[in-house]
Short mmCIF file of C-alpha atoms in Angstrom, two decimals:
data_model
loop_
_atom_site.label_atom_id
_atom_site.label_comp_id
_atom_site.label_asym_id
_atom_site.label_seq_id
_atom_site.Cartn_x
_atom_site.Cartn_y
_atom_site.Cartn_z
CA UNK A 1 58.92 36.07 -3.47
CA UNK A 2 62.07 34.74 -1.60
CA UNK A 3 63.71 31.76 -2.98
CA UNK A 4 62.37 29.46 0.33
CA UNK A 5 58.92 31.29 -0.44
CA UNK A 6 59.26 30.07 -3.96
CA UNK A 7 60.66 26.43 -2.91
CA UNK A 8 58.00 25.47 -0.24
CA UNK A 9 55.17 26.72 -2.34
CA UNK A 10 56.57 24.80 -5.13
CA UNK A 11 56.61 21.69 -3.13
CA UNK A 12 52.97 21.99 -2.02
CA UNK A 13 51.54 22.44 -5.59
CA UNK A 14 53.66 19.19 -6.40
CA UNK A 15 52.30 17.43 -3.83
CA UNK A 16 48.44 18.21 -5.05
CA UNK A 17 48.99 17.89 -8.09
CA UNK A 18 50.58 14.83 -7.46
CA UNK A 19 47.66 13.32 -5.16
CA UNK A 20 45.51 14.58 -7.98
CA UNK A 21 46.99 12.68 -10.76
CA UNK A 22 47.21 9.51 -8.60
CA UNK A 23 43.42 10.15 -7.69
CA UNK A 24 42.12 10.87 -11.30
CA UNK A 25 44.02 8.06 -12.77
CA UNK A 26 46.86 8.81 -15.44
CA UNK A 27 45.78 6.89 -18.13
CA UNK A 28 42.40 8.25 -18.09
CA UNK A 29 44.41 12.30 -17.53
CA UNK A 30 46.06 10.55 -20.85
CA UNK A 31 42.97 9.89 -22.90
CA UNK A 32 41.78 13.28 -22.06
CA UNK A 33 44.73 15.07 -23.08
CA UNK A 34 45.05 13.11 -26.33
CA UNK A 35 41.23 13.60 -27.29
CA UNK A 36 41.69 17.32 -27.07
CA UNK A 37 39.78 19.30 -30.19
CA UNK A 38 42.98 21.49 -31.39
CA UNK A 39 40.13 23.82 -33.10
CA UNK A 40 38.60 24.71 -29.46
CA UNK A 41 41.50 24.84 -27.63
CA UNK A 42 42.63 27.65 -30.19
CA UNK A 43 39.41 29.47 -30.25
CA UNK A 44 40.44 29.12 -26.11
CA UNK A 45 43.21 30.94 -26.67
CA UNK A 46 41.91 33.67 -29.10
CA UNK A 47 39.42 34.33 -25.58
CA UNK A 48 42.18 34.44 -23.38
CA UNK A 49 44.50 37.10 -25.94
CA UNK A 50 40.93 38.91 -26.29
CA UNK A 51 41.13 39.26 -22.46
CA UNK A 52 44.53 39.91 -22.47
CA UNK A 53 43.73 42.97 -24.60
CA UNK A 54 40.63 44.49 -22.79
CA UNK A 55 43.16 44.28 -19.82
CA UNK A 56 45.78 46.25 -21.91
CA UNK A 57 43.47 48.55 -22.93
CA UNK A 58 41.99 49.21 -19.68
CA UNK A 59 45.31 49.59 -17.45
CA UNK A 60 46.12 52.35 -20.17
CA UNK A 61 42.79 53.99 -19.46
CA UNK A 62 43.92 54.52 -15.96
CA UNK A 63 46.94 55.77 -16.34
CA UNK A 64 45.39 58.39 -19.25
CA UNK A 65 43.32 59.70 -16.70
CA UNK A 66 46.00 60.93 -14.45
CA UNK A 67 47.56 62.64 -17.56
CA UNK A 68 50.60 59.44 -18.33
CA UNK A 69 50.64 58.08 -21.93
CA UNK A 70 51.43 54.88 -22.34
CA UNK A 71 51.12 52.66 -25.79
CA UNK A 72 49.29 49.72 -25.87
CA UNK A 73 52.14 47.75 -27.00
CA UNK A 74 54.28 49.07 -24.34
CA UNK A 75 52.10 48.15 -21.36
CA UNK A 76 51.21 44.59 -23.71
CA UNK A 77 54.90 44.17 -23.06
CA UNK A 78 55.11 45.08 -19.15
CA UNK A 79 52.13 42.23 -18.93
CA UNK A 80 53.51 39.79 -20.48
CA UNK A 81 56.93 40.41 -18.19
CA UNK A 82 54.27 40.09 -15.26
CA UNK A 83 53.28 36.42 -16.68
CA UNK A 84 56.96 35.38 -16.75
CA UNK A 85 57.80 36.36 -13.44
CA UNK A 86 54.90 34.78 -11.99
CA UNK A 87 55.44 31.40 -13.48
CA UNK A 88 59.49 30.92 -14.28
CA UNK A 89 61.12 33.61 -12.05
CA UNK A 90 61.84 32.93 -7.80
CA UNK A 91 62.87 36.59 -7.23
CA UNK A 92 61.26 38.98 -4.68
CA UNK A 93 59.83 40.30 -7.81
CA UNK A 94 55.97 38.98 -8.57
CA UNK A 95 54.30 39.85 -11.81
CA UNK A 96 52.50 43.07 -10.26
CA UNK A 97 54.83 44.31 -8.83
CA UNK A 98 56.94 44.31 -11.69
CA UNK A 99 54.37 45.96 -13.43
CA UNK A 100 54.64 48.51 -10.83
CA UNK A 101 58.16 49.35 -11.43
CA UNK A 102 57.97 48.94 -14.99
CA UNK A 103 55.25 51.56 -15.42
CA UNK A 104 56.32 53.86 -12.53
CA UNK A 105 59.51 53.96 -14.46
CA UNK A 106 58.14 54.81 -17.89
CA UNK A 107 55.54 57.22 -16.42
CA UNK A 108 58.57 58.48 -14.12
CA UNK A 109 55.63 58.53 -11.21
CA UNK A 110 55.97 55.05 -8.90
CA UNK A 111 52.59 56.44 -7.00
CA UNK A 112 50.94 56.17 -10.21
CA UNK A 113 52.59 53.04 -10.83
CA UNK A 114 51.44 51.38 -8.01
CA UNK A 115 48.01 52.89 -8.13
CA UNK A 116 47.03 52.39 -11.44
CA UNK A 117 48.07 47.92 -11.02
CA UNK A 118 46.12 47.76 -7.69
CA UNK A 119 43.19 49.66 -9.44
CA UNK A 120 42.76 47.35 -12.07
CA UNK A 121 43.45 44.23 -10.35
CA UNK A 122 40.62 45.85 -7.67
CA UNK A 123 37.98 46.26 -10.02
CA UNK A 124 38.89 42.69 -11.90
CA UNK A 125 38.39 41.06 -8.19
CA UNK A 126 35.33 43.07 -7.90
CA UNK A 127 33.89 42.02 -11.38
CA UNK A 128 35.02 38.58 -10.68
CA UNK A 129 32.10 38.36 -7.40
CA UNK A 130 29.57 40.07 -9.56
CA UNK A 131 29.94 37.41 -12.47
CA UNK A 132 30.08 34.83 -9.63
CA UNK A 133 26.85 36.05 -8.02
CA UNK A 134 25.37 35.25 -11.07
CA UNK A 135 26.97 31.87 -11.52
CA UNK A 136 25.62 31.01 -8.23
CA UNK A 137 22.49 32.00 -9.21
CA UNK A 138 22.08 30.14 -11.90
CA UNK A 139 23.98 27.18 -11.37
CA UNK A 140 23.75 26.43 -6.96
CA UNK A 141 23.85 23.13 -6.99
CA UNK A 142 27.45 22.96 -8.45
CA UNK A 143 28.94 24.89 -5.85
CA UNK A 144 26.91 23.96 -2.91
CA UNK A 145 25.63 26.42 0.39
CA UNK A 146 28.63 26.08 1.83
CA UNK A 147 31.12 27.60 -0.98
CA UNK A 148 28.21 29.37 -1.87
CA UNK A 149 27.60 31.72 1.40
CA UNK A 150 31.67 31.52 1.71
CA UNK A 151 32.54 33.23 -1.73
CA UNK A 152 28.96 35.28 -1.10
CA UNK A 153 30.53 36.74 2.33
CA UNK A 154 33.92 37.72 0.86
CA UNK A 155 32.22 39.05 -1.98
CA UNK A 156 30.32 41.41 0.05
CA UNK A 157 33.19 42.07 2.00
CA UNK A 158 35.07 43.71 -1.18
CA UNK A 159 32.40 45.71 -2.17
CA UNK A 160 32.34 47.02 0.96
CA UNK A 161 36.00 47.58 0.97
CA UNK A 162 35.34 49.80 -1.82
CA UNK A 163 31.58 51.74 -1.09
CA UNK A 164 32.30 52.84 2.95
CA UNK A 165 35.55 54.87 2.27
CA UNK A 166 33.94 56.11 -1.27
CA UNK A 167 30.20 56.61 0.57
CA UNK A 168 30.70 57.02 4.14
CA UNK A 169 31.98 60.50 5.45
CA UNK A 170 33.54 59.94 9.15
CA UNK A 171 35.61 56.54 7.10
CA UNK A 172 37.28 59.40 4.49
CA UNK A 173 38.09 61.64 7.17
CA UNK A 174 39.57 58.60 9.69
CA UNK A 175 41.65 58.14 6.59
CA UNK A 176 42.43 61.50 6.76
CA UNK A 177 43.33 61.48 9.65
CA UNK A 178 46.02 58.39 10.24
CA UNK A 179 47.53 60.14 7.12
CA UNK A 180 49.06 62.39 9.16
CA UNK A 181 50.23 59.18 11.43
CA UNK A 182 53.85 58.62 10.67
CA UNK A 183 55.85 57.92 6.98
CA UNK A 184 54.81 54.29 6.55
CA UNK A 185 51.06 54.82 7.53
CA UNK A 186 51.16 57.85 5.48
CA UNK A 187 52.65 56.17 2.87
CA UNK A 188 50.04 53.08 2.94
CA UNK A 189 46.93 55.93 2.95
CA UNK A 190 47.80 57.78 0.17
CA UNK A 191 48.21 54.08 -1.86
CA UNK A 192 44.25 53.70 -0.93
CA UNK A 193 43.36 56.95 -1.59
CA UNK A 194 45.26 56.96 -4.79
CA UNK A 195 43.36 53.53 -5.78
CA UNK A 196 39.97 54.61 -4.77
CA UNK A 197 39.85 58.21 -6.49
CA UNK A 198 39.88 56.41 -10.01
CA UNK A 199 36.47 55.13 -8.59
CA UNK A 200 35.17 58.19 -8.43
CA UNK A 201 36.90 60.14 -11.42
CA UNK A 202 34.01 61.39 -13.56
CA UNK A 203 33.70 59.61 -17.21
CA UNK A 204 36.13 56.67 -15.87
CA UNK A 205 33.95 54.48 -13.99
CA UNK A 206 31.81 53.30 -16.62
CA UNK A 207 34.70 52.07 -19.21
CA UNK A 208 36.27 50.76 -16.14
CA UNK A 209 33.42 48.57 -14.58
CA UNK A 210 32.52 47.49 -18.26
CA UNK A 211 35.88 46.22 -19.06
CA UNK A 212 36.50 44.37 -15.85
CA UNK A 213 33.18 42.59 -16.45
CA UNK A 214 33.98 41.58 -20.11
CA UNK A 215 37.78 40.17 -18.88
CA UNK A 216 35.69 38.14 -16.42
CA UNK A 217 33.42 36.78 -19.06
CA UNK A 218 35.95 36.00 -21.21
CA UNK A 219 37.69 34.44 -18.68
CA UNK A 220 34.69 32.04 -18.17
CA UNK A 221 34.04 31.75 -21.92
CA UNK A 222 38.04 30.74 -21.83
CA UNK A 223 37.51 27.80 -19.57
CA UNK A 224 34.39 26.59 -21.45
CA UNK A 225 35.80 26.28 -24.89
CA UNK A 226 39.04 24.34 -22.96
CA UNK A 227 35.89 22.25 -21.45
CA UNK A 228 34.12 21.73 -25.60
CA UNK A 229 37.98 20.96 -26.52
CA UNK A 230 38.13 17.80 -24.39
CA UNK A 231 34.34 17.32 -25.06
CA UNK A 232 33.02 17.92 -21.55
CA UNK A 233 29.40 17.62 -20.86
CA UNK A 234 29.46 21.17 -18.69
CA UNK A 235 26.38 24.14 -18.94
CA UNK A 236 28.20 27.65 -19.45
CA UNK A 237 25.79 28.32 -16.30
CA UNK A 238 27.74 25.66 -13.93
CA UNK A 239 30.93 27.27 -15.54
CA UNK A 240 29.89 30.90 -14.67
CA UNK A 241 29.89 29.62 -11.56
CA UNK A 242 32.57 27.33 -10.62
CA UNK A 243 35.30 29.65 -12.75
CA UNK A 244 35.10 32.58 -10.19
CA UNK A 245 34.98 30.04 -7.10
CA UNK A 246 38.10 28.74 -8.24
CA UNK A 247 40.02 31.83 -9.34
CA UNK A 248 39.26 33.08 -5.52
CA UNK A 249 40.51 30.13 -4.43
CA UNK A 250 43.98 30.90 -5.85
CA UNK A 251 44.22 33.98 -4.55
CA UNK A 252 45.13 32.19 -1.16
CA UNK A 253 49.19 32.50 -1.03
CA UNK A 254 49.79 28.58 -0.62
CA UNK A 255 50.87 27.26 -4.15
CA UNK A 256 52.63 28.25 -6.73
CA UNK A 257 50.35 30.87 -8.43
CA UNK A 258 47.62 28.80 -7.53
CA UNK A 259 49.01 25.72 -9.32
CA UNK A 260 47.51 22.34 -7.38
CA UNK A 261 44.42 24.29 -5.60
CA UNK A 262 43.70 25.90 -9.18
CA UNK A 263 42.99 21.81 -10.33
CA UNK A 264 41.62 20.78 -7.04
CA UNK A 265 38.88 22.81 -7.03
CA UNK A 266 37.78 22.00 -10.56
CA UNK A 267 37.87 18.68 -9.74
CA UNK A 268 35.83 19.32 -6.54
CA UNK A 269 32.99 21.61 -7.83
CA UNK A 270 32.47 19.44 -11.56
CA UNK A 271 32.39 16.43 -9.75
CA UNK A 272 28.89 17.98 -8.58
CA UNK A 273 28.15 18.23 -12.51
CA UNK A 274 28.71 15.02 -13.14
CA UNK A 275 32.59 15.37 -14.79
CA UNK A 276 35.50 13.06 -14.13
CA UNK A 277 38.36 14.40 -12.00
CA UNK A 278 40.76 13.73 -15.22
CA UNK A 279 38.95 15.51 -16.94
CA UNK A 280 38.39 18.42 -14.78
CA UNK A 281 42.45 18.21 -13.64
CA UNK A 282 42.56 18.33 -17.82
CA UNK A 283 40.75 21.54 -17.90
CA UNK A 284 42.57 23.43 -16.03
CA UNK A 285 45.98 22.42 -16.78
CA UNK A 286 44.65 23.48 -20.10
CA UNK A 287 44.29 26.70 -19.65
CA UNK A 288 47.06 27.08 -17.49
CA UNK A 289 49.21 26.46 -20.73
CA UNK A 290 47.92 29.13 -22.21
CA UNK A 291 49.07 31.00 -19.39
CA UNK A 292 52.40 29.45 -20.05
CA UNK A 293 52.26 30.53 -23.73
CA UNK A 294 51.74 34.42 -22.17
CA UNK A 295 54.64 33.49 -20.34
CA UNK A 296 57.08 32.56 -22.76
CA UNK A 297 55.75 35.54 -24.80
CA UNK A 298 57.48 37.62 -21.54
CA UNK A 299 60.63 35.97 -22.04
CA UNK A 300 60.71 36.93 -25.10
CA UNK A 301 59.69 40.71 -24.24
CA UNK A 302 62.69 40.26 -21.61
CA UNK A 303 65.40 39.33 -23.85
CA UNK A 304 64.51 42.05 -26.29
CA UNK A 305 64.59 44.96 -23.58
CA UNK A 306 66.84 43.44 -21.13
CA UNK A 307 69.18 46.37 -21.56
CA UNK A 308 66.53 49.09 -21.19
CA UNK A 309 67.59 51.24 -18.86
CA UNK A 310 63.72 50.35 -17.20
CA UNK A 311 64.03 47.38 -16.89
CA UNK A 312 67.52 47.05 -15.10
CA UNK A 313 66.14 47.93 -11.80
CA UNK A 314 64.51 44.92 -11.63
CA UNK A 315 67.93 42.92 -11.28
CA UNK A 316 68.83 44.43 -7.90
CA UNK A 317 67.85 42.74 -4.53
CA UNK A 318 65.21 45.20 -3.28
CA UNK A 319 63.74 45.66 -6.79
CA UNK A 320 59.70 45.29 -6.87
CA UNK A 321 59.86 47.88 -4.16
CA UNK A 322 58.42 50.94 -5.78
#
C-alpha cells in the first residue's frame, strides 16, 4: 500500500468511525466498554490464538505437499509479521504479501510462496460462504433478502471460481492456452494453476476444507464470547450469520483493513436483533484488539529477526513483489 493509499483510507475509517461514535453515543460506547467480563473476553482470545493455530498448521500443510518444510513456529512468526504490517506499517508491503516473500524466501521457491498464501486465504473465503449459508439459514431475519441474496450471489460466484477450471474441460485448456500468451499472462496463469492444483492433490483436500471450516467457526465462536463479555443478548445462530456478512464486507479495499465498515455493519445487521449500536460498535472494536495484540506480537517477531538475511528484502521499495 502507498503512503496516499494508506492516508486516504485512513481518513475514511476515521470518518465512520467517527459518525459511529457520535451516532451510538459515547457515554453509552463507555458503559459498554467498562462492563466488559475480563473472563470472556480472554476465553475470546484463547478462540482467536486457537484459530490462529489451525491457520498455522494448515499453511504448513500446503507447503508439505509440494515437498517445503517449514516449522510451525517459523510460519507462526511470518503471520504474526503479516498482522503488523496490516495494522501499523504504510509500506507497499500488506500482510500477505509479506507472507509471500517471507516464505518464498525460506522455501527458496517465490511460486510456492505465492501459491501456497492465495491457497489458504482461497479456501478460508470459501469456508467463510459455506458457514454463512448456514447463518443465513438459520438466522434470515438478521441479515435481511437483500444482504442475504447479495452475499448468496458472491458466494456462488467463488465456488464457481473454483469448480469450472477444476470441473470443466474446454476452461483448463483456455487456460492452457493464454499461458502461452506473453510473460505477464503467463506469469498470472501459472499463479491460478499453481493455487488450484492443491484442490485437487489427492489426501490434501480433506485436511484442507476441514481446517478452513473450523478457522471460520472459531472465528464466529470469537465474536460471540466478545458479545457474552459485554453481556449481549445475541443467538450464536444470528452470529453465524452476521460474522461472515461482515468479514465480506471488509474485504472491499475502502478502509483501513476494514476498520469503520468492520463496526458499521455490526451495528447495521444487530440492530435487526434487537442490540444497541454501542454495543455492537463495542463488539467489534473488541475483537479488533485482539487483532492488535497479534499485531504487537509481529513487532516483536520483527525486532528479533530484523537482521535475518529474509527478512531484509522487505526494506527495499519494490519489496512484496515476489
Amino acid at each position: 500500500m502507498k503512503p496516499l493509499q494508506f492516508i486516504i483510507k485512513a481518513v475514511i475509517s476515521f470518518v465512520i468511525l467517527l459518525f459511529l461514535v457520535i451516532y451510538a453515543e459515547p457515554a453509552r460506547l463507555k458503559v459498554a466498554f467498562f462492563g466488559v467480563d475480563w473472563v470472556f473476553w480472554f476465553l475470546s482470545l484463547a478462540l482467536a490464538l486457537l484459530a490462529f493455530a489451525i491457520s498455522c498448521l494448515k499453511w504448513r500443510r500446503l507447503l508439505l505437499s509440494d515437498g517445503q518444510e517449514c516449522t510451525f513456529s517459523t510460519l507462526a512468526g511470518f503471520y504474526l509479521l503479516g498482522y503488523f504490517f496490516n495494522n501499523f506499517l504504510p509500506t507497499s508491503v500488506g500482510g500477505d504479501a509479506a507472507r509471500m516473500f517471507l516464505v518464498g524466501k525460506e522455501c527458496g521457491n517465490y511460486r510456492v510462496g505465492v501459491n501456497s498464501v492465495l491457497a489458504e486465504r482461497f479456501s478460508g473465503l470459501l469456508a467463510l460462504v459455506l458457514v454463512g449459508f448456514c447463518g443465513i439459514l438459520l438466522a434470515p431475519s438478521v441479515i435481511g433478502p437483500t444482504f442475504a441474496g447479495l452475499f448468496v450471489g458472491c458466494g456462488i460466484f467463488l465456488w464457481l471460481l473454483l469448480l469450472a477450471p477444476l470441473a470443466y474441460l474446454p476452461v483448463r485448456t483456455a487456460l492452457s492456452d493464454i499461458k502461452d500468451r506473453g510473460r505477464i499472462l503467463s506469469w498470472l496463469v501459472g499463479v491460478v494453476q499453481g493455487t488450484l492444483h492443491y484442490f485437487t492433490r489427492p489426501g490434501l483436500f480433506v485436511p484442507l476444507a476441514w481446517t478452513s471450516l473450523v478457522y471460520q467457526l472459531l472465528a464466529v465462536a470469537t465474536y460471540f464470547a466478545a458479545a457474552k463479555a459485554l453481556h449481549m443478548e445475541v443467538a450464536l445462530a444470528q452470529m453465524t450469520a452476521v460474522v461472515p456478512v461482515v468479514t465480506l464486507l471488509t474485504l472491499i479495499p475502502v478502509s483501513l483493513n476494514g476498520l469503520g465498515v468492520r463496526e458499521g455493519g455490526f451495528a447495521f445487521f444487530l440492530a435487526r436483533a434487537g442490540v444497541p449500536g454501542a454495543d455492537a460498535i463495542a463488539l467489534s472494536l473488541l475483537v479488533y484488539a485482539i487483532s492488535l495484540v497479534f499485531s504487537i506480537a509481529g513487532a516483536a517477531v520483527l525486532i528479533f529477526y530484523r537482521n535475518r538475511s529474509d527478512l531484509s528484502g522487505l526494506w527495499r521499495p519494490e519489496a512484496g513483489n515476489p
